[in-house]
Structure formats: C-alpha cells, structure tokens
Amino acid sequence: MKNFIRIGGLVLMIIMLSQIRELPAVSKSGALVEDPYVFLQSWGGEVSVFEFPAGIAIHADRVYVTNSGQDRIQIFDLHGAPLGAFGGLGSSDGRFRNPSGIAENGNSIYVVDSENARIQKFDSNGVFLTKWGNYGNGEGQFDTPSGIAVDSSGNVYVVDTFNHRIQKFDSNGMFLAKWGGLGGGNGQFSLPTGIAVDVSGNVYVADTFNGRIQKFTSDGMFLTKWGSQGGGDGQFKLPFGIAVDDVGNVFVVERDNHRVQKFRQK
C-alpha cells in the first residue's frame, strides 16, 4: 500500500517516482503488452528549457506549456521553437503558484493554478476573465489539481490529483460529473495529473504515479492504456501534461525527463 505525504505540493511524489525501477508492461497472463502508440519526436531535455514542465495545450500552430518551476506559460511552434511566455508568481488574478494544466477552447484559455487550488480562465490574449474552486474533496473542490481539458461542447475536465479523480464542469465552472479513485486498475488513478480530449471526445489522462496514459470516453468509460516507467522512447518518468492534435497525435510532457514525447496510434 502506498502512503502519500504532502511536502510542497507534489515534491514527495517526485522523489518517490525517481526511485521506481523501469519495468515492461505485462498483461494479466504475464505476456508482454505491445504499446498502441509509436514515438515520433521530442524536444527540451534540459532545465534551461523546462523547469518542471507540467501542462500542455495546442491551438492552431502553437503549443502552450506550463513551466511550473518558473510560474509561467511558455509558447512554442509545433516543432518546438520558442515563441514567447507570460505569467508570474502570486495569488492575485492572472498570477500563479505552481501552474500545471492548461487548455484552450475558442477564445478562452483555462489554467490550473495548483497551489492556489483554483481554475483561472483567460481570453486568448491572456487577459483574466474568471476563476472557480477552493481546497477540499467535495464536488467542485480541489486537492492539488493538476490537469485540465475542454471538449468541443465547452465541457471542462479537471484532474483532481490528490483526490485521485477527474471532475467535469460546464464552461462557467458548474459541476457535472466525476470518476476515478485510488488504485492501479483500469479506470483507477494514482496521483493523476495531465488530461486531454481529442476531436471525437475521448479523454486521455496522465496517470503519473502509475507511469502510464489511460484513455476514456467522455463519460469516463475505460478504453485503453500505454507506457511504463523509464527514460526510453515511449517510457515515462513523471508523465504530467498531455495534449492531442486534430489528427490524433498525442503529446506528453515528462517532468523528470525534462522533455516532450509525441505519439500516434498504430
């Protein structure tokens, strides 16, 4: 049984994960399982580029990454070239304390302000619009939220990390649904972080402590999973942020490997 102790947000989780052995994925029968996605590209790999990158989102020809170690958002093109940055440390509107997840929908940008236990909503130029949430385990409350995604209908999905669950809201922050729970089985999570929704409405979750990606329907039904602990192509150490482009390519940010990996379905 795993015990989780909070030290500065997710610090203890990072220490524990850095000590996990690299293991291949196996089925219940003991046979090796072939991952359903193929590695394509990565960038970063140095602290000078990313200091604990956490969330990722794609809008048109731009990739947005939350640099949680510097409390800011960084912007890249689809090949990893830097384009700009915004944000800063604080608790006032438009400021962050360990920002993690980020999502884009039309002219709205949603950012998970993790240590402030809230969601902040901005326009496409980064102007603050509104916020919701506070600390707790009730509906609409958060315990160190990490990831966020918005579907084509404007529904907002938030990874409630230390509550080991996903919460679903409308575009104004009204609670709609939740699923998950602590564990290593299909549909369960161990300190999940990143989340993304594809054009078909499927939901992808970075199941961080379990070292894998899980895929669900918009209602939370489990579909598939891939990945294992490690530093090789297609392996993960702290998979934290995730995004999917319009053709189904999946981008995953890893905190401990300081990089982004890109996958496509076979």
PDB file of C-alpha atoms in Angstrom:
ATOM      1  CA  MET A   1       0.000   0.000   0.000  1.00  0.00           C
ATOM      2  CA  LYS A   2       1.350   3.440  -0.941  1.00  0.00           C
ATOM      3  CA  ASN A   3       1.250   6.349   1.512  1.00  0.00           C
ATOM      4  CA  PHE A   4       1.244   9.933   0.246  1.00  0.00           C
ATOM      5  CA  ILE A   5       2.571  12.838   2.322  1.00  0.00           C
ATOM      6  CA  ARG A   6       2.247  16.390   1.025  1.00  0.00           C
ATOM      7  CA  ILE A   7       5.508  18.350   1.038  1.00  0.00           C
ATOM      8  CA  GLY A   8       5.278  21.467  -1.101  1.00  0.00           C
ATOM      9  CA  GLY A   9       2.561  20.204  -3.394  1.00  0.00           C
ATOM     10  CA  LEU A  10       3.918  17.249  -5.350  1.00  0.00           C
ATOM     11  CA  VAL A  11       7.540  17.252  -4.144  1.00  0.00           C
ATOM     12  CA  LEU A  12       7.400  13.949  -2.250  1.00  0.00           C
ATOM     13  CA  MET A  13       5.667  12.283  -5.204  1.00  0.00           C
ATOM     14  CA  ILE A  14       8.568  13.346  -7.440  1.00  0.00           C
ATOM     15  CA  ILE A  15      11.159  11.915  -5.046  1.00  0.00           C
ATOM     16  CA  MET A  16       9.311   8.611  -4.784  1.00  0.00           C
ATOM     17  CA  LEU A  17       8.838   8.273  -8.538  1.00  0.00           C
ATOM     18  CA  SER A  18      12.523   8.899  -9.247  1.00  0.00           C
ATOM     19  CA  GLN A  19      13.296   5.671  -7.394  1.00  0.00           C
ATOM     20  CA  ILE A  20      10.897   3.402  -9.302  1.00  0.00           C
ATOM     21  CA  ARG A  21      12.517   0.647 -11.384  1.00  0.00           C
ATOM     22  CA  GLU A  22      11.972   0.501 -15.153  1.00  0.00           C
ATOM     23  CA  LEU A  23       9.574  -2.368 -15.857  1.00  0.00           C
ATOM     24  CA  PRO A  24       7.982  -3.594 -19.110  1.00  0.00           C
ATOM     25  CA  ALA A  25       4.187  -3.561 -19.436  1.00  0.00           C
ATOM     26  CA  VAL A  26       2.636  -7.001 -18.941  1.00  0.00           C
ATOM     27  CA  SER A  27      -0.856  -8.442 -19.284  1.00  0.00           C
ATOM     28  CA  LYS A  28      -2.692 -10.348 -16.537  1.00  0.00           C
ATOM     29  CA  SER A  29      -1.416 -13.573 -18.130  1.00  0.00           C
ATOM     30  CA  GLY A  30       2.185 -12.365 -17.783  1.00  0.00           C
ATOM     31  CA  ALA A  31       2.783 -11.765 -21.517  1.00  0.00           C
ATOM     32  CA  LEU A  32       4.469  -8.569 -22.704  1.00  0.00           C
ATOM     33  CA  VAL A  33       1.986  -5.975 -23.954  1.00  0.00           C
ATOM     34  CA  GLU A  34       2.760  -4.016 -27.138  1.00  0.00           C
ATOM     35  CA  ASP A  35       2.117  -0.277 -26.749  1.00  0.00           C
ATOM     36  CA  PRO A  36      -0.626   1.013 -29.100  1.00  0.00           C
ATOM     37  CA  TYR A  37       1.237   4.286 -29.873  1.00  0.00           C
ATOM     38  CA  VAL A  38       4.573   4.948 -31.647  1.00  0.00           C
ATOM     39  CA  PHE A  39       7.211   7.555 -30.675  1.00  0.00           C
ATOM     40  CA  LEU A  40       7.687  10.387 -33.226  1.00  0.00           C
ATOM     41  CA  GLN A  41       9.570  13.363 -31.764  1.00  0.00           C
ATOM     42  CA  SER A  42      10.786  15.106 -28.589  1.00  0.00           C
ATOM     43  CA  TRP A  43      12.273  18.446 -27.558  1.00  0.00           C
ATOM     44  CA  GLY A  44      13.697  20.007 -24.418  1.00  0.00           C
ATOM     45  CA  GLY A  45      15.616  17.685 -22.134  1.00  0.00           C
ATOM     46  CA  GLU A  46      17.405  20.495 -20.264  1.00  0.00           C
ATOM     47  CA  VAL A  47      16.354  22.501 -17.192  1.00  0.00           C
ATOM     48  CA  SER A  48      17.274  25.684 -19.102  1.00  0.00           C
ATOM     49  CA  VAL A  49      14.331  24.932 -21.420  1.00  0.00           C
ATOM     50  CA  PHE A  50      11.846  23.399 -18.964  1.00  0.00           C
ATOM     51  CA  GLU A  51      11.993  23.644 -15.175  1.00  0.00           C
ATOM     52  CA  PHE A  52       9.385  21.066 -14.139  1.00  0.00           C
ATOM     53  CA  PRO A  53       7.057  21.384 -17.161  1.00  0.00           C
ATOM     54  CA  ALA A  54       3.552  20.293 -16.222  1.00  0.00           C
ATOM     55  CA  GLY A  55       0.752  21.038 -18.723  1.00  0.00           C
ATOM     56  CA  ILE A  56       0.423  21.316 -22.483  1.00  0.00           C
ATOM     57  CA  ALA A  57      -2.201  22.583 -24.944  1.00  0.00           C
ATOM     58  CA  ILE A  58      -2.315  23.110 -28.710  1.00  0.00           C
ATOM     59  CA  HIS A  59      -4.045  25.957 -30.557  1.00  0.00           C
ATOM     60  CA  ALA A  60      -3.661  26.210 -34.342  1.00  0.00           C
ATOM     61  CA  ASP A  61       0.113  26.108 -34.939  1.00  0.00           C
ATOM     62  CA  ARG A  62       1.150  26.787 -31.332  1.00  0.00           C
ATOM     63  CA  VAL A  63       1.980  24.612 -28.316  1.00  0.00           C
ATOM     64  CA  TYR A  64       1.473  26.071 -24.816  1.00  0.00           C
ATOM     65  CA  VAL A  65       3.457  24.543 -21.912  1.00  0.00           C
ATOM     66  CA  THR A  66       3.098  25.464 -18.249  1.00  0.00           C
ATOM     67  CA  ASN A  67       6.552  25.878 -16.740  1.00  0.00           C
ATOM     68  CA  SER A  68       5.587  25.279 -13.130  1.00  0.00           C
ATOM     69  CA  GLY A  69       9.087  25.826 -11.752  1.00  0.00           C
ATOM     70  CA  GLN A  70       9.031  29.401 -13.074  1.00  0.00           C
ATOM     71  CA  ASP A  71       5.285  30.019 -12.602  1.00  0.00           C
ATOM     72  CA  ARG A  72       4.726  30.969 -16.230  1.00  0.00           C
ATOM     73  CA  ILE A  73       3.346  29.773 -19.573  1.00  0.00           C
ATOM     74  CA  GLN A  74       5.753  29.144 -22.485  1.00  0.00           C
ATOM     75  CA  ILE A  75       4.701  29.133 -26.144  1.00  0.00           C
ATOM     76  CA  PHE A  76       6.299  27.038 -28.938  1.00  0.00           C
ATOM     77  CA  ASP A  77       5.560  26.166 -32.545  1.00  0.00           C
ATOM     78  CA  LEU A  78       4.667  22.552 -33.395  1.00  0.00           C
ATOM     79  CA  HIS A  79       8.351  21.692 -33.892  1.00  0.00           C
ATOM     80  CA  GLY A  80       9.488  23.053 -30.510  1.00  0.00           C
ATOM     81  CA  ALA A  81      10.783  26.513 -31.483  1.00  0.00           C
ATOM     82  CA  PRO A  82      10.125  29.062 -28.660  1.00  0.00           C
ATOM     83  CA  LEU A  83       7.685  31.895 -29.414  1.00  0.00           C
ATOM     84  CA  GLY A  84       7.071  33.642 -26.073  1.00  0.00           C
ATOM     85  CA  ALA A  85       5.974  33.408 -22.426  1.00  0.00           C
ATOM     86  CA  PHE A  86       3.640  35.033 -19.854  1.00  0.00           C
ATOM     87  CA  GLY A  87       2.638  34.843 -16.157  1.00  0.00           C
ATOM     88  CA  GLY A  88       4.433  35.161 -12.822  1.00  0.00           C
ATOM     89  CA  LEU A  89       4.400  34.099  -9.173  1.00  0.00           C
ATOM     90  CA  GLY A  90       1.483  35.196  -6.959  1.00  0.00           C
ATOM     91  CA  SER A  91      -2.097  34.664  -5.808  1.00  0.00           C
ATOM     92  CA  SER A  92      -3.792  37.634  -7.467  1.00  0.00           C
ATOM     93  CA  ASP A  93      -5.828  37.279 -10.668  1.00  0.00           C
ATOM     94  CA  GLY A  94      -3.573  36.271 -13.562  1.00  0.00           C
ATOM     95  CA  ARG A  95      -0.744  35.115 -11.305  1.00  0.00           C
ATOM     96  CA  PHE A  96       0.156  31.510 -10.456  1.00  0.00           C
ATOM     97  CA  ARG A  97       1.572  29.283  -7.764  1.00  0.00           C
ATOM     98  CA  ASN A  98       2.770  26.072  -9.408  1.00  0.00           C
ATOM     99  CA  PRO A  99       0.562  26.243 -12.525  1.00  0.00           C
ATOM    100  CA  SER A 100       0.093  22.840 -14.088  1.00  0.00           C
ATOM    101  CA  GLY A 101      -2.662  22.078 -16.601  1.00  0.00           C
ATOM    102  CA  ILE A 102      -3.701  24.391 -19.433  1.00  0.00           C
ATOM    103  CA  ALA A 103      -6.471  24.100 -22.032  1.00  0.00           C
ATOM    104  CA  GLU A 104      -7.765  26.182 -24.956  1.00  0.00           C
ATOM    105  CA  ASN A 105     -11.291  26.438 -26.332  1.00  0.00           C
ATOM    106  CA  GLY A 106     -12.062  29.090 -28.934  1.00  0.00           C
ATOM    107  CA  ASN A 107     -11.039  32.414 -27.410  1.00  0.00           C
ATOM    108  CA  SER A 108     -10.813  31.060 -23.861  1.00  0.00           C
ATOM    109  CA  ILE A 109      -7.764  29.660 -22.060  1.00  0.00           C
ATOM    110  CA  TYR A 110      -8.117  27.702 -18.806  1.00  0.00           C
ATOM    111  CA  VAL A 111      -5.169  27.296 -16.414  1.00  0.00           C
ATOM    112  CA  VAL A 112      -4.981  25.109 -13.310  1.00  0.00           C
ATOM    113  CA  ASP A 113      -3.496  27.240 -10.526  1.00  0.00           C
ATOM    114  CA  SER A 114      -2.498  24.206  -8.497  1.00  0.00           C
ATOM    115  CA  GLU A 115      -1.214  25.528  -5.177  1.00  0.00           C
ATOM    116  CA  ASN A 116      -3.921  28.202  -5.156  1.00  0.00           C
ATOM    117  CA  ALA A 117      -6.482  25.343  -5.574  1.00  0.00           C
ATOM    118  CA  ARG A 118      -8.417  27.051  -8.355  1.00  0.00           C
ATOM    119  CA  ILE A 119      -9.066  27.259 -12.084  1.00  0.00           C
ATOM    120  CA  GLN A 120      -8.366  30.555 -13.857  1.00  0.00           C
ATOM    121  CA  LYS A 121      -9.966  31.459 -17.181  1.00  0.00           C
ATOM    122  CA  PHE A 122      -8.408  33.930 -19.657  1.00  0.00           C
ATOM    123  CA  ASP A 123      -9.132  35.223 -23.134  1.00  0.00           C
ATOM    124  CA  SER A 124      -6.803  34.244 -25.989  1.00  0.00           C
ATOM    125  CA  ASN A 125      -4.504  37.192 -25.219  1.00  0.00           C
ATOM    126  CA  GLY A 126      -4.052  36.167 -21.571  1.00  0.00           C
ATOM    127  CA  VAL A 127      -6.487  38.663 -20.038  1.00  0.00           C
ATOM    128  CA  PHE A 128      -8.120  37.325 -16.837  1.00  0.00           C
ATOM    129  CA  LEU A 129     -11.859  36.536 -17.080  1.00  0.00           C
ATOM    130  CA  THR A 130     -12.945  34.447 -14.074  1.00  0.00           C
ATOM    131  CA  LYS A 131     -11.976  31.706 -11.596  1.00  0.00           C
ATOM    132  CA  TRP A 132     -13.570  28.900  -9.536  1.00  0.00           C
ATOM    133  CA  GLY A 133     -12.737  26.273  -6.896  1.00  0.00           C
ATOM    134  CA  ASN A 134     -11.188  26.029  -3.451  1.00  0.00           C
ATOM    135  CA  TYR A 135      -9.467  23.428  -1.293  1.00  0.00           C
ATOM    136  CA  GLY A 136     -11.449  20.290  -0.323  1.00  0.00           C
ATOM    137  CA  ASN A 137     -12.796  16.937  -1.536  1.00  0.00           C
ATOM    138  CA  GLY A 138     -16.396  17.885  -2.275  1.00  0.00           C
ATOM    139  CA  GLU A 139     -17.910  18.447  -5.692  1.00  0.00           C
ATOM    140  CA  GLY A 140     -16.244  21.446  -7.305  1.00  0.00           C
ATOM    141  CA  GLN A 141     -13.455  21.486  -4.722  1.00  0.00           C
ATOM    142  CA  PHE A 142      -9.834  20.501  -5.361  1.00  0.00           C
ATOM    143  CA  ASP A 143      -6.847  18.979  -3.610  1.00  0.00           C
ATOM    144  CA  THR A 144      -3.810  19.975  -5.673  1.00  0.00           C
ATOM    145  CA  PRO A 145      -5.479  19.975  -9.115  1.00  0.00           C
ATOM    146  CA  SER A 146      -3.042  19.418 -11.965  1.00  0.00           C
ATOM    147  CA  GLY A 147      -4.561  18.939 -15.435  1.00  0.00           C
ATOM    148  CA  ILE A 148      -7.412  20.441 -17.430  1.00  0.00           C
ATOM    149  CA  ALA A 149      -9.061  19.924 -20.825  1.00  0.00           C
ATOM    150  CA  VAL A 150     -12.065  21.294 -22.700  1.00  0.00           C
ATOM    151  CA  ASP A 151     -14.167  19.336 -25.204  1.00  0.00           C
ATOM    152  CA  SER A 152     -15.902  20.619 -28.338  1.00  0.00           C
ATOM    153  CA  SER A 153     -19.084  21.295 -26.354  1.00  0.00           C
ATOM    154  CA  GLY A 154     -17.219  23.506 -23.887  1.00  0.00           C
ATOM    155  CA  ASN A 155     -17.225  21.000 -21.015  1.00  0.00           C
ATOM    156  CA  VAL A 156     -14.191  21.369 -18.751  1.00  0.00           C
ATOM    157  CA  TYR A 157     -12.382  18.322 -17.311  1.00  0.00           C
ATOM    158  CA  VAL A 158     -10.086  18.825 -14.283  1.00  0.00           C
ATOM    159  CA  VAL A 159      -7.666  16.307 -12.786  1.00  0.00           C
ATOM    160  CA  ASP A 160      -8.131  16.471  -9.010  1.00  0.00           C
ATOM    161  CA  THR A 161      -4.754  14.929  -8.224  1.00  0.00           C
ATOM    162  CA  PHE A 162      -4.688  14.228  -4.501  1.00  0.00           C
ATOM    163  CA  ASN A 163      -8.345  13.173  -4.630  1.00  0.00           C
ATOM    164  CA  HIS A 164      -7.321  10.683  -7.393  1.00  0.00           C
ATOM    165  CA  ARG A 165     -10.256  11.619  -9.634  1.00  0.00           C
ATOM    166  CA  ILE A 166     -11.487  13.531 -12.678  1.00  0.00           C
ATOM    167  CA  GLN A 167     -14.112  16.261 -12.297  1.00  0.00           C
ATOM    168  CA  LYS A 168     -16.212  17.562 -15.189  1.00  0.00           C
ATOM    169  CA  PHE A 169     -17.705  21.096 -15.351  1.00  0.00           C
ATOM    170  CA  ASP A 170     -19.504  23.320 -17.818  1.00  0.00           C
ATOM    171  CA  SER A 171     -17.655  26.339 -19.253  1.00  0.00           C
ATOM    172  CA  ASN A 172     -18.699  28.515 -16.306  1.00  0.00           C
ATOM    173  CA  GLY A 173     -17.491  26.112 -13.623  1.00  0.00           C
ATOM    174  CA  MET A 174     -20.743  24.319 -12.778  1.00  0.00           C
ATOM    175  CA  PHE A 175     -20.092  20.736 -11.574  1.00  0.00           C
ATOM    176  CA  LEU A 176     -21.355  17.964 -13.901  1.00  0.00           C
ATOM    177  CA  ALA A 177     -19.693  14.630 -13.045  1.00  0.00           C
ATOM    178  CA  LYS A 178     -16.683  12.815 -11.556  1.00  0.00           C
ATOM    179  CA  TRP A 179     -14.921   9.414 -11.885  1.00  0.00           C
ATOM    180  CA  GLY A 180     -11.834   7.533 -10.681  1.00  0.00           C
ATOM    181  CA  GLY A 181     -10.413   6.566  -7.315  1.00  0.00           C
ATOM    182  CA  LEU A 182      -7.068   5.468  -5.886  1.00  0.00           C
ATOM    183  CA  GLY A 183      -5.627   2.278  -7.421  1.00  0.00           C
ATOM    184  CA  GLY A 184      -3.706   0.660 -10.270  1.00  0.00           C
ATOM    185  CA  GLY A 185      -6.549  -0.999 -12.130  1.00  0.00           C
ATOM    186  CA  ASN A 186      -8.159   0.169 -15.357  1.00  0.00           C
ATOM    187  CA  GLY A 187     -10.027   3.410 -14.689  1.00  0.00           C
ATOM    188  CA  GLN A 188      -8.293   3.967 -11.369  1.00  0.00           C
ATOM    189  CA  PHE A 189      -5.559   6.509 -10.715  1.00  0.00           C
ATOM    190  CA  SER A 190      -2.553   7.111  -8.514  1.00  0.00           C
ATOM    191  CA  LEU A 191      -1.904  10.849  -8.361  1.00  0.00           C
ATOM    192  CA  PRO A 192      -3.056  11.607 -11.941  1.00  0.00           C
ATOM    193  CA  THR A 193      -2.037  14.943 -13.448  1.00  0.00           C
ATOM    194  CA  GLY A 194      -2.493  15.800 -17.158  1.00  0.00           C
ATOM    195  CA  ILE A 195      -5.643  15.395 -19.251  1.00  0.00           C
ATOM    196  CA  ALA A 196      -6.676  15.965 -22.884  1.00  0.00           C
ATOM    197  CA  VAL A 197      -9.713  15.451 -25.128  1.00  0.00           C
ATOM    198  CA  ASP A 198      -9.499  14.506 -28.826  1.00  0.00           C
ATOM    199  CA  VAL A 199     -11.818  15.588 -31.655  1.00  0.00           C
ATOM    200  CA  SER A 200     -14.001  12.522 -31.048  1.00  0.00           C
ATOM    201  CA  GLY A 201     -14.490  13.398 -27.380  1.00  0.00           C
ATOM    202  CA  ASN A 202     -12.180  10.707 -25.983  1.00  0.00           C
ATOM    203  CA  VAL A 203     -10.412  11.670 -22.752  1.00  0.00           C
ATOM    204  CA  TYR A 204      -6.683  10.956 -22.138  1.00  0.00           C
ATOM    205  CA  VAL A 205      -5.256  11.048 -18.592  1.00  0.00           C
ATOM    206  CA  ALA A 206      -1.613  11.057 -17.484  1.00  0.00           C
ATOM    207  CA  ASP A 207      -1.729   8.554 -14.629  1.00  0.00           C
ATOM    208  CA  THR A 208       1.506   9.852 -13.133  1.00  0.00           C
ATOM    209  CA  PHE A 209       2.317   7.580 -10.201  1.00  0.00           C
ATOM    210  CA  ASN A 210       1.266   4.526 -12.239  1.00  0.00           C
ATOM    211  CA  GLY A 211       3.600   5.670 -15.065  1.00  0.00           C
ATOM    212  CA  ARG A 212       1.079   5.351 -17.883  1.00  0.00           C
ATOM    213  CA  ILE A 213      -1.504   7.047 -20.092  1.00  0.00           C
ATOM    214  CA  GLN A 214      -5.176   5.997 -19.830  1.00  0.00           C
ATOM    215  CA  LYS A 215      -7.849   6.700 -22.446  1.00  0.00           C
ATOM    216  CA  PHE A 216     -11.599   7.056 -21.702  1.00  0.00           C
ATOM    217  CA  THR A 217     -14.870   8.042 -23.299  1.00  0.00           C
ATOM    218  CA  SER A 218     -16.319  11.434 -22.346  1.00  0.00           C
ATOM    219  CA  ASP A 219     -18.423   9.647 -19.701  1.00  0.00           C
ATOM    220  CA  GLY A 220     -15.405   8.042 -18.047  1.00  0.00           C
ATOM    221  CA  MET A 221     -15.537   4.544 -19.585  1.00  0.00           C
ATOM    222  CA  PHE A 222     -12.045   2.987 -19.855  1.00  0.00           C
ATOM    223  CA  LEU A 223     -10.767   2.317 -23.422  1.00  0.00           C
ATOM    224  CA  THR A 224      -7.003   1.594 -23.375  1.00  0.00           C
ATOM    225  CA  LYS A 225      -3.635   2.432 -21.787  1.00  0.00           C
ATOM    226  CA  TRP A 226       0.086   2.525 -22.674  1.00  0.00           C
ATOM    227  CA  GLY A 227       3.530   3.212 -21.177  1.00  0.00           C
ATOM    228  CA  SER A 228       5.833   2.058 -18.372  1.00  0.00           C
ATOM    229  CA  GLN A 229       8.402   3.631 -16.033  1.00  0.00           C
ATOM    230  CA  GLY A 230      11.691   4.629 -17.700  1.00  0.00           C
ATOM    231  CA  GLY A 231      13.675   7.087 -19.793  1.00  0.00           C
ATOM    232  CA  GLY A 232      13.481   5.405 -23.198  1.00  0.00           C
ATOM    233  CA  ASP A 233      11.240   6.281 -26.137  1.00  0.00           C
ATOM    234  CA  GLY A 234       7.642   5.533 -25.162  1.00  0.00           C
ATOM    235  CA  GLN A 235       8.508   5.226 -21.474  1.00  0.00           C
ATOM    236  CA  PHE A 236       7.689   7.790 -18.816  1.00  0.00           C
ATOM    237  CA  LYS A 237       9.131   9.362 -15.690  1.00  0.00           C
ATOM    238  CA  LEU A 238       6.502  11.667 -14.253  1.00  0.00           C
ATOM    239  CA  PRO A 239       4.157  11.928 -17.260  1.00  0.00           C
ATOM    240  CA  PHE A 240       2.437  15.144 -16.259  1.00  0.00           C
ATOM    241  CA  GLY A 241       0.941  17.059 -19.200  1.00  0.00           C
ATOM    242  CA  ILE A 242      -0.812  15.702 -22.286  1.00  0.00           C
ATOM    243  CA  ALA A 243      -2.455  17.079 -25.445  1.00  0.00           C
ATOM    244  CA  VAL A 244      -3.906  15.707 -28.702  1.00  0.00           C
ATOM    245  CA  ASP A 245      -3.844  17.491 -32.072  1.00  0.00           C
ATOM    246  CA  ASP A 246      -6.534  17.428 -34.764  1.00  0.00           C
ATOM    247  CA  VAL A 247      -5.138  14.310 -36.451  1.00  0.00           C
ATOM    248  CA  GLY A 248      -4.822  12.286 -33.240  1.00  0.00           C
ATOM    249  CA  ASN A 249      -1.131  12.747 -32.414  1.00  0.00           C
ATOM    250  CA  VAL A 250      -0.610  12.668 -28.636  1.00  0.00           C
ATOM    251  CA  PHE A 251       1.942  14.957 -26.935  1.00  0.00           C
ATOM    252  CA  VAL A 252       3.133  14.069 -23.401  1.00  0.00           C
ATOM    253  CA  VAL A 253       5.214  16.274 -21.077  1.00  0.00           C
ATOM    254  CA  GLU A 254       7.508  14.486 -18.614  1.00  0.00           C
ATOM    255  CA  ARG A 255       8.737  16.369 -15.557  1.00  0.00           C
ATOM    256  CA  ASP A 256      11.620  14.080 -14.534  1.00  0.00           C
ATOM    257  CA  ASN A 257      12.931  13.507 -18.087  1.00  0.00           C
ATOM    258  CA  HIS A 258      12.537  17.250 -18.885  1.00  0.00           C
ATOM    259  CA  ARG A 259      11.089  16.560 -22.334  1.00  0.00           C
ATOM    260  CA  VAL A 260       8.019  16.266 -24.562  1.00  0.00           C
ATOM    261  CA  GLN A 261       7.187  12.994 -26.361  1.00  0.00           C
ATOM    262  CA  LYS A 262       4.878  12.707 -29.374  1.00  0.00           C
ATOM    263  CA  PHE A 263       2.861   9.587 -30.317  1.00  0.00           C
ATOM    264  CA  ARG A 264       0.399   8.397 -32.932  1.00  0.00           C
ATOM    265  CA  GLN A 265      -1.993   5.478 -32.844  1.00  0.00           C
ATOM    266  CA  LYS A 266      -0.883   2.377 -34.786  1.00  0.00           C
TER     267      LYS A 266
END
